[in-house]
Short mmCIF file of C-alpha atoms and ligand atoms in Angstrom, two decimals:
data_model
loop_
_atom_site.label_atom_id
_atom_site.label_comp_id
_atom_site.label_asym_id
_atom_site.label_seq_id
_atom_site.Cartn_x
_atom_site.Cartn_y
_atom_site.Cartn_z
CA MET A 1 22.50 53.02 74.78
CA LYS A 2 22.70 54.07 78.37
CA ASP A 3 20.06 55.24 80.79
CA LEU A 4 21.87 57.64 83.08
CA PHE A 5 21.03 59.52 86.24
CA TRP A 6 20.31 62.74 84.34
CA HIS A 7 17.95 60.92 81.96
CA LYS A 8 16.01 59.59 84.96
CA GLY A 9 15.90 63.05 86.51
CA LEU A 10 14.48 64.60 83.36
CA ARG A 11 12.01 61.73 83.07
CA LYS A 12 10.72 62.41 86.55
CA LYS A 13 10.06 66.02 85.54
CA LEU A 14 8.33 64.87 82.37
CA VAL A 15 6.03 62.64 84.42
CA SER A 16 5.16 65.62 86.66
CA THR A 17 4.39 67.72 83.57
CA VAL A 18 2.10 65.06 82.10
CA LYS A 19 0.42 64.65 85.49
CA ALA A 20 -0.12 68.42 85.80
CA LYS A 21 -1.82 68.35 82.38
CA GLY A 22 -4.42 65.94 83.75
CA ILE A 23 -3.14 62.35 83.44
CA THR A 24 -4.21 60.48 86.59
CA ASP A 25 -3.66 56.78 85.76
CA ILE A 26 -0.83 55.79 88.07
CA ASN A 27 0.15 52.77 85.96
CA VAL A 28 0.54 54.96 82.88
CA LEU A 29 2.66 57.45 84.83
CA HIS A 30 4.84 54.62 86.21
CA ALA A 31 5.37 53.14 82.74
CA MET A 32 6.37 56.56 81.42
CA TYR A 33 8.87 56.95 84.26
CA ALA A 34 10.29 53.48 83.60
CA LEU A 35 10.77 53.85 79.83
CA PRO A 36 13.86 55.68 78.46
CA ARG A 37 12.37 57.79 75.66
CA HIS A 38 15.81 58.79 74.38
CA TYR A 39 16.31 55.21 73.12
CA PHE A 40 13.54 55.90 70.59
CA MET A 41 15.00 59.11 69.20
CA GLU A 42 17.92 60.12 67.07
CA LYS A 43 21.11 60.94 68.97
CA ALA A 44 20.85 64.59 67.86
CA PHE A 45 17.62 64.96 69.83
CA GLU A 46 18.80 63.13 72.95
CA GLU A 47 18.85 66.21 75.17
CA HIS A 48 15.29 67.03 74.07
CA ALA A 49 13.93 63.52 74.66
CA TYR A 50 12.21 64.51 77.91
CA GLU A 51 10.47 67.63 76.65
CA ASP A 52 6.74 67.15 76.26
CA LYS A 53 6.93 67.42 72.48
CA ALA A 54 6.66 65.29 69.36
CA PHE A 55 9.94 64.87 67.44
CA PRO A 56 10.87 63.75 63.93
CA ILE A 57 11.96 60.13 63.46
CA GLU A 58 12.89 58.33 60.22
CA SER A 59 10.78 58.26 57.05
CA GLY A 60 9.23 61.69 57.74
CA GLN A 61 7.26 60.36 60.72
CA THR A 62 7.13 61.46 64.36
CA ILE A 63 7.36 60.05 67.85
CA SER A 64 4.16 61.27 69.52
CA GLN A 65 4.19 63.85 72.29
CA PRO A 66 4.41 62.11 75.72
CA TYR A 67 1.17 63.79 76.85
CA THR A 68 -0.59 62.35 73.78
CA VAL A 69 0.79 58.86 74.46
CA ALA A 70 -0.30 59.08 78.10
CA TYR A 71 -3.73 60.45 77.09
CA GLN A 72 -4.46 57.69 74.58
CA THR A 73 -3.13 54.99 76.91
CA GLN A 74 -5.27 56.28 79.79
CA LEU A 75 -8.38 56.19 77.57
CA LEU A 76 -7.60 52.58 76.66
CA ASN A 77 -7.77 51.57 80.34
CA ILE A 78 -5.28 48.73 79.87
CA LYS A 79 -5.60 45.64 82.04
CA LYS A 80 -2.83 43.00 82.31
CA ARG A 81 -3.07 40.44 79.48
CA ASP A 82 -5.31 42.70 77.35
CA LYS A 83 -4.88 41.93 73.67
CA VAL A 84 -4.12 45.29 72.07
CA LEU A 85 -3.82 46.28 68.42
CA GLU A 86 -1.80 49.40 67.60
CA ILE A 87 -1.92 50.99 64.13
CA GLY A 88 1.25 53.03 63.50
CA THR A 89 4.26 51.50 65.29
CA GLY A 90 6.48 54.48 64.38
CA SER A 91 9.32 54.64 66.90
CA GLY A 92 7.85 51.82 69.00
CA TYR A 93 7.49 54.04 72.08
CA GLN A 94 3.72 53.62 72.43
CA ALA A 95 4.02 49.85 71.89
CA ALA A 96 6.67 49.72 74.64
CA ILE A 97 4.38 51.58 77.08
CA LEU A 98 1.59 49.09 76.33
CA SER A 99 3.98 46.17 76.89
CA LEU A 100 5.10 47.62 80.24
CA LEU A 101 1.44 47.75 81.26
CA GLY A 102 1.25 44.00 80.69
CA ALA A 103 -0.67 44.07 77.41
CA ARG A 104 -0.18 41.56 74.60
CA VAL A 105 0.62 43.94 71.77
CA TYR A 106 0.08 43.56 68.01
CA THR A 107 1.52 46.58 66.23
CA ILE A 108 1.31 47.46 62.52
CA GLU A 109 3.51 49.87 60.52
CA ARG A 110 3.38 50.72 56.79
CA HIS A 111 7.01 51.99 56.56
CA HIS A 112 9.36 49.06 56.21
CA LYS A 113 12.37 50.88 57.72
CA LEU A 114 10.45 51.97 60.80
CA HIS A 115 8.95 48.52 61.20
CA LEU A 116 12.40 46.89 61.24
CA LYS A 117 14.02 49.54 63.41
CA SER A 118 11.41 49.50 66.18
CA LYS A 119 11.26 45.70 66.14
CA LYS A 120 15.02 45.50 66.61
CA LEU A 121 15.00 48.13 69.37
CA LEU A 122 12.19 46.60 71.41
CA TYR A 123 13.75 43.12 71.19
CA ALA A 124 17.10 44.58 72.30
CA MET A 125 15.37 46.24 75.26
CA GLY A 126 13.95 42.86 76.24
CA LEU A 127 10.34 44.00 76.11
CA LYS A 128 7.97 41.08 76.05
CA GLY A 129 4.75 40.23 74.31
CA ILE A 130 4.96 42.46 71.24
CA ARG A 131 4.33 41.21 67.71
CA PHE A 132 5.29 43.42 64.75
CA PHE A 133 3.54 43.52 61.39
CA PHE A 134 4.63 45.28 58.20
CA LYS A 135 1.21 46.01 56.71
CA ASP A 136 -1.31 48.67 55.81
CA GLY A 137 -3.17 49.02 59.09
CA TYR A 138 -6.41 50.32 57.61
CA LYS A 139 -7.91 46.84 57.57
CA GLY A 140 -6.56 45.97 61.01
CA LEU A 141 -5.50 42.38 61.68
CA ALA A 142 -8.57 40.19 61.11
CA GLU A 143 -6.61 36.94 61.57
CA PHE A 144 -5.88 37.84 65.22
CA ALA A 145 -9.21 39.52 66.10
CA PRO A 146 -10.99 40.18 68.37
CA PHE A 147 -8.92 42.71 70.34
CA ASP A 148 -9.73 44.06 73.81
CA LYS A 149 -8.31 47.42 72.81
CA ILE A 150 -7.36 49.11 69.52
CA ILE A 151 -5.28 52.30 69.28
CA VAL A 152 -4.66 54.33 66.13
CA THR A 153 -1.66 56.69 66.37
CA ALA A 154 -2.12 58.55 63.04
CA ALA A 155 -4.89 60.99 62.00
CA ALA A 156 -7.84 59.11 60.52
CA PRO A 157 -10.31 60.91 58.20
CA GLU A 158 -13.06 58.62 59.52
CA ILE A 159 -13.47 55.57 61.75
CA PRO A 160 -12.52 52.45 59.76
CA LYS A 161 -15.37 49.90 59.92
CA SER A 162 -12.86 47.06 59.75
CA LEU A 163 -11.41 48.16 63.10
CA LEU A 164 -14.83 48.30 64.78
CA ASN A 165 -15.46 44.75 63.54
CA GLN A 166 -12.30 43.57 65.28
CA LEU A 167 -13.26 44.86 68.75
CA ALA A 168 -14.17 42.41 71.51
CA THR A 169 -17.34 43.04 73.53
CA GLY A 170 -16.59 45.76 76.08
CA GLY A 171 -13.49 46.72 74.09
CA HIS A 172 -12.33 50.26 73.25
CA LEU A 173 -11.07 51.79 70.02
CA VAL A 174 -9.13 55.02 70.69
CA ILE A 175 -8.61 57.03 67.51
CA PRO A 176 -7.87 60.66 66.52
CA VAL A 177 -10.43 61.64 63.85
CA GLY A 178 -10.27 64.69 61.55
CA ASP A 179 -8.31 66.40 58.77
CA VAL A 180 -6.40 69.47 59.98
CA THR A 181 -6.83 68.79 63.69
CA GLN A 182 -8.25 65.64 65.20
CA THR A 183 -10.75 64.96 67.95
CA MET A 184 -9.72 62.05 70.14
CA MET A 185 -12.58 59.57 70.09
CA ARG A 186 -13.24 56.44 72.11
CA ILE A 187 -15.67 53.88 70.72
CA THR A 188 -16.80 51.06 73.01
CA LYS A 189 -18.50 47.90 71.83
CA ASN A 190 -21.61 47.11 73.89
CA ALA A 191 -22.80 43.60 74.75
CA ASP A 192 -25.68 43.90 72.22
CA GLY A 193 -23.21 44.64 69.41
CA THR A 194 -23.96 48.39 69.25
CA PHE A 195 -21.27 51.05 69.75
CA HIS A 196 -20.97 53.91 72.24
CA THR A 197 -18.95 56.94 71.09
CA GLU A 198 -17.24 59.52 73.30
CA HIS A 199 -15.43 62.70 72.17
CA PHE A 200 -12.37 64.11 73.93
CA GLU A 201 -9.70 66.80 73.35
CA LYS A 202 -8.22 68.01 70.03
CA PHE A 203 -4.79 66.82 68.85
CA LYS A 204 -2.56 67.03 65.79
CA PHE A 205 -1.22 63.76 64.31
CA VAL A 206 0.63 62.76 61.13
CA PRO A 207 -1.81 61.36 58.52
CA PHE A 208 -3.09 57.82 58.28
CA LEU A 209 -1.96 56.72 54.79
CA ASP A 210 -2.80 53.94 52.34
CA GLY A 211 -0.44 51.27 51.06
CA LEU A 212 3.10 50.29 52.00
CA GLU A 213 6.50 52.01 51.73
CA LYS A 214 9.81 50.22 51.41
N1 SAH B 301 2.97 55.17 67.89
C1 SAH B 301 4.07 55.90 67.31
C2 SAH B 301 3.61 57.18 66.62
C3 SAH B 301 4.12 57.24 65.23
S1 SAH B 301 3.40 58.41 64.15
C4 SAH B 301 5.16 56.17 68.34
O1 SAH B 301 4.95 55.86 69.52
O2 SAH B 301 6.22 56.64 67.97
C5 SAH B 301 2.23 57.41 63.26
C6 SAH B 301 2.75 56.22 62.52
O3 SAH B 301 1.64 55.65 61.81
C7 SAH B 301 3.81 56.52 61.46
O4 SAH B 301 4.94 55.74 61.72
C8 SAH B 301 3.13 56.13 60.14
O5 SAH B 301 4.04 55.59 59.18
C9 SAH B 301 2.11 55.09 60.60
N2 SAH B 301 0.97 54.87 59.70
C10 SAH B 301 0.24 55.79 59.01
N3 SAH B 301 -0.72 55.19 58.29
C11 SAH B 301 -0.61 53.85 58.52
C12 SAH B 301 -1.31 52.71 58.04
N4 SAH B 301 -2.32 52.79 57.18
N5 SAH B 301 -0.92 51.50 58.49
C13 SAH B 301 0.11 51.36 59.37
N6 SAH B 301 0.81 52.40 59.84
C14 SAH B 301 0.46 53.64 59.44
#
Protein backbone atom coordinates (compact mmCIF):
# COMPACT_ATOMS: atom_id res chain seq x y z
CA MET A 1 0.00 0.00 0.00
CA LYS A 2 1.36 3.34 -0.99
CA ASP A 3 -0.02 6.83 -0.62
CA LEU A 4 1.32 8.71 -3.61
CA PHE A 5 1.31 12.30 -4.77
CA TRP A 6 -1.60 11.70 -7.16
CA HIS A 7 -3.66 10.11 -4.37
CA LYS A 8 -3.10 13.20 -2.23
CA GLY A 9 -4.04 15.47 -5.12
CA LEU A 10 -7.31 13.64 -5.71
CA ARG A 11 -7.99 13.67 -1.97
CA LYS A 12 -7.63 17.43 -1.88
CA LYS A 13 -10.26 17.69 -4.62
CA LEU A 14 -12.53 15.31 -2.74
CA VAL A 15 -12.28 17.49 0.37
CA SER A 16 -13.24 20.55 -1.73
CA THR A 17 -16.24 18.66 -3.12
CA VAL A 18 -17.44 17.62 0.34
CA LYS A 19 -16.92 21.18 1.57
CA ALA A 20 -18.91 22.60 -1.37
CA LYS A 21 -21.77 20.26 -0.42
CA GLY A 22 -21.97 21.91 2.99
CA ILE A 23 -19.51 20.25 5.39
CA THR A 24 -17.97 22.99 7.54
CA ASP A 25 -16.25 21.13 10.41
CA ILE A 26 -12.58 21.78 9.79
CA ASN A 27 -11.45 18.79 11.86
CA VAL A 28 -13.61 16.45 9.78
CA LEU A 29 -12.23 17.93 6.55
CA HIS A 30 -8.65 17.58 7.83
CA ALA A 31 -9.20 13.94 8.82
CA MET A 32 -10.64 13.22 5.38
CA TYR A 33 -7.60 14.81 3.75
CA ALA A 34 -5.25 12.81 5.97
CA LEU A 35 -6.84 9.38 5.40
CA PRO A 36 -5.99 7.38 2.23
CA ARG A 37 -9.40 6.02 1.20
CA HIS A 38 -7.87 3.75 -1.45
CA TYR A 39 -6.45 1.56 1.36
CA PHE A 40 -10.04 0.62 2.20
CA MET A 41 -11.07 -0.40 -1.30
CA GLU A 42 -10.33 -3.21 -3.68
CA LYS A 43 -7.41 -2.62 -6.04
CA ALA A 44 -9.81 -2.59 -9.03
CA PHE A 45 -11.48 0.54 -7.65
CA GLU A 46 -8.28 2.36 -6.71
CA GLU A 47 -8.61 5.06 -9.36
CA HIS A 48 -12.19 5.72 -8.21
CA ALA A 49 -11.33 5.92 -4.51
CA TYR A 50 -11.55 9.72 -4.45
CA GLU A 51 -14.88 10.08 -6.21
CA ASP A 52 -17.65 11.12 -3.86
CA LYS A 53 -19.41 7.78 -4.20
CA ALA A 54 -20.11 4.61 -2.23
CA PHE A 55 -18.35 1.49 -3.58
CA PRO A 56 -18.79 -2.25 -3.11
CA ILE A 57 -16.53 -4.00 -0.59
CA GLU A 58 -16.53 -7.67 0.46
CA SER A 59 -19.58 -9.63 1.62
CA GLY A 60 -22.00 -7.56 -0.50
CA GLN A 61 -21.47 -4.46 1.66
CA THR A 62 -20.35 -0.93 0.79
CA ILE A 63 -17.89 1.71 1.88
CA SER A 64 -20.08 4.76 2.50
CA GLN A 65 -19.93 7.83 0.28
CA PRO A 66 -17.35 10.34 1.65
CA TYR A 67 -20.03 13.05 1.91
CA THR A 68 -22.14 10.70 4.05
CA VAL A 69 -19.18 9.88 6.31
CA ALA A 70 -18.39 13.59 6.70
CA TYR A 71 -22.07 14.41 7.31
CA GLN A 72 -22.54 11.81 10.05
CA THR A 73 -19.20 12.68 11.66
CA GLN A 74 -20.04 16.39 11.67
CA LEU A 75 -23.40 15.67 13.37
CA LEU A 76 -21.58 13.65 16.05
CA ASN A 77 -19.51 16.72 17.00
CA ILE A 78 -16.55 14.61 18.13
CA LYS A 79 -14.35 15.89 20.93
CA LYS A 80 -10.93 14.37 21.75
CA ARG A 81 -11.27 11.33 24.05
CA ASP A 82 -15.00 10.92 23.29
CA LYS A 83 -16.06 7.31 23.72
CA VAL A 84 -17.77 6.42 20.46
CA LEU A 85 -19.72 3.32 19.45
CA GLU A 86 -20.02 2.55 15.74
CA ILE A 87 -22.47 -0.07 14.44
CA GLY A 88 -21.32 -1.40 11.04
CA THR A 89 -17.51 -1.40 10.79
CA GLY A 90 -17.63 -2.37 7.09
CA SER A 91 -14.38 -1.25 5.47
CA GLY A 92 -13.21 0.50 8.65
CA TYR A 93 -13.05 3.91 6.94
CA GLN A 94 -15.53 5.63 9.27
CA ALA A 95 -13.82 4.11 12.33
CA ALA A 96 -10.47 5.44 11.05
CA ILE A 97 -11.90 8.97 10.67
CA LEU A 98 -13.21 8.81 14.24
CA SER A 99 -9.81 7.63 15.49
CA LEU A 100 -8.05 10.49 13.67
CA LEU A 101 -10.39 12.90 15.46
CA GLY A 102 -9.08 11.54 18.77
CA ALA A 103 -12.10 9.44 19.70
CA ARG A 104 -11.90 6.14 21.59
CA VAL A 105 -13.73 3.91 19.14
CA TYR A 106 -15.73 0.72 19.74
CA THR A 107 -16.87 -0.69 16.42
CA ILE A 108 -19.18 -3.66 15.77
CA GLU A 109 -19.57 -5.71 12.57
CA ARG A 110 -21.82 -8.74 11.91
CA HIS A 111 -19.78 -10.09 8.93
CA HIS A 112 -16.83 -12.06 10.21
CA LYS A 113 -14.68 -11.50 7.09
CA LEU A 114 -15.17 -7.74 7.16
CA HIS A 115 -14.54 -7.63 10.89
CA LEU A 116 -11.17 -9.38 10.48
CA LYS A 117 -10.15 -7.47 7.38
CA SER A 118 -10.79 -3.99 8.77
CA LYS A 119 -9.18 -4.89 12.10
CA LYS A 120 -6.03 -6.04 10.31
CA LEU A 121 -5.95 -2.96 8.07
CA LEU A 122 -6.40 -0.40 10.85
CA TYR A 123 -3.74 -2.07 13.00
CA ALA A 124 -1.36 -2.09 10.01
CA MET A 125 -2.03 1.62 9.51
CA GLY A 126 -1.08 2.23 13.13
CA LEU A 127 -4.39 3.84 14.03
CA LYS A 128 -4.86 4.03 17.76
CA GLY A 129 -7.72 3.58 20.16
CA ILE A 130 -10.03 1.34 18.14
CA ARG A 131 -11.60 -1.83 19.54
CA PHE A 132 -13.28 -4.28 17.14
CA PHE A 133 -16.23 -6.52 17.97
CA PHE A 134 -17.72 -9.34 15.90
CA LYS A 135 -21.33 -9.09 17.06
CA ASP A 136 -24.87 -8.22 16.10
CA GLY A 137 -24.89 -4.49 16.77
CA TYR A 138 -28.62 -4.18 17.34
CA LYS A 139 -28.17 -4.47 21.10
CA GLY A 140 -25.14 -2.19 21.14
CA LEU A 141 -22.38 -2.91 23.66
CA ALA A 142 -23.96 -2.72 27.12
CA GLU A 143 -20.77 -3.90 28.88
CA PHE A 144 -18.91 -0.75 27.73
CA ALA A 145 -21.77 1.78 28.02
CA PRO A 146 -22.35 4.66 28.39
CA PHE A 147 -21.03 6.19 25.15
CA ASP A 148 -20.62 9.90 24.42
CA LYS A 149 -21.56 9.28 20.81
CA ILE A 150 -23.17 6.41 18.88
CA ILE A 151 -23.18 6.15 15.07
CA VAL A 152 -25.13 3.62 13.01
CA THR A 153 -23.84 3.20 9.43
CA ALA A 154 -26.61 0.91 8.09
CA ALA A 155 -30.30 1.70 7.45
CA ALA A 156 -32.36 1.13 10.58
CA PRO A 157 -36.14 0.51 10.33
CA GLU A 158 -36.54 2.22 13.72
CA ILE A 159 -34.40 3.60 16.54
CA PRO A 160 -33.19 0.69 18.71
CA LYS A 161 -34.09 1.36 22.37
CA SER A 162 -30.98 -0.50 23.49
CA LEU A 163 -28.81 2.14 21.80
CA LEU A 164 -30.66 5.03 23.46
CA ASN A 165 -30.09 3.33 26.81
CA GLN A 166 -26.35 3.30 26.18
CA LEU A 167 -26.03 7.06 25.57
CA ALA A 168 -24.29 9.26 28.14
CA THR A 169 -26.02 12.47 29.26
CA GLY A 170 -25.49 15.09 26.55
CA GLY A 171 -24.54 12.31 24.11
CA HIS A 172 -25.68 11.99 20.49
CA LEU A 173 -26.96 9.01 18.52
CA VAL A 174 -26.67 9.61 14.75
CA ILE A 175 -28.69 7.09 12.76
CA PRO A 176 -30.27 6.81 9.28
CA VAL A 177 -33.90 5.73 9.78
CA GLY A 178 -36.26 4.38 7.09
CA ASP A 179 -36.89 1.56 4.60
CA VAL A 180 -36.29 2.62 0.99
CA THR A 181 -34.55 5.89 1.80
CA GLN A 182 -33.47 7.02 5.22
CA THR A 183 -33.73 10.28 7.11
CA MET A 184 -30.60 11.09 9.06
CA MET A 185 -31.63 11.59 12.67
CA ARG A 186 -29.74 12.86 15.68
CA ILE A 187 -31.05 11.98 19.14
CA THR A 188 -29.53 13.76 22.13
CA LYS A 189 -29.92 12.63 25.71
CA ASN A 190 -30.92 15.51 28.00
CA ALA A 191 -29.81 15.88 31.62
CA ASP A 192 -33.31 14.88 32.87
CA GLY A 193 -33.11 11.59 30.94
CA THR A 194 -35.48 12.67 28.13
CA PHE A 195 -34.43 12.69 24.47
CA HIS A 196 -34.34 15.46 21.87
CA THR A 197 -34.75 14.38 18.23
CA GLU A 198 -33.61 16.28 15.13
CA HIS A 199 -34.24 15.33 11.48
CA PHE A 200 -31.75 16.00 8.68
CA GLU A 201 -31.25 15.08 4.99
CA LYS A 202 -32.25 11.85 3.19
CA PHE A 203 -29.68 9.14 2.42
CA LYS A 204 -29.53 5.60 1.08
CA PHE A 205 -27.73 2.95 3.17
CA VAL A 206 -27.37 -0.85 3.06
CA PRO A 207 -29.80 -2.51 5.52
CA PHE A 208 -29.25 -3.08 9.21
CA LEU A 209 -29.54 -6.88 9.56
CA ASP A 210 -30.05 -9.39 12.37
CA GLY A 211 -27.65 -12.13 13.43
CA LEU A 212 -24.09 -12.96 12.41
CA GLU A 213 -22.45 -14.15 9.18
CA LYS A 214 -19.28 -16.19 8.98
N1 LIG B 1 -18.94 2.31 8.33
C1 LIG B 1 -18.72 1.53 7.13
C2 LIG B 1 -19.98 1.43 6.28
C3 LIG B 1 -20.27 0.01 5.96
S1 LIG B 1 -21.87 -0.37 5.33
C4 LIG B 1 -17.54 2.07 6.33
O1 LIG B 1 -17.00 3.12 6.70
O2 LIG B 1 -17.13 1.43 5.37
C5 LIG B 1 -22.71 -0.92 6.80
C6 LIG B 1 -22.12 -2.08 7.55
O3 LIG B 1 -23.03 -2.40 8.61
C7 LIG B 1 -21.96 -3.37 6.73
O4 LIG B 1 -20.63 -3.79 6.81
C8 LIG B 1 -22.91 -4.36 7.42
O5 LIG B 1 -22.43 -5.70 7.41
C9 LIG B 1 -22.98 -3.79 8.84
N2 LIG B 1 -24.17 -4.18 9.62
C10 LIG B 1 -25.46 -4.27 9.21
N3 LIG B 1 -26.25 -4.67 10.22
C11 LIG B 1 -25.44 -4.84 11.31
C12 LIG B 1 -25.68 -5.26 12.65
N4 LIG B 1 -26.88 -5.60 13.10
N5 LIG B 1 -24.61 -5.32 13.48
C13 LIG B 1 -23.36 -4.99 13.06
N6 LIG B 1 -23.09 -4.60 11.81
C14 LIG B 1 -24.11 -4.52 10.93
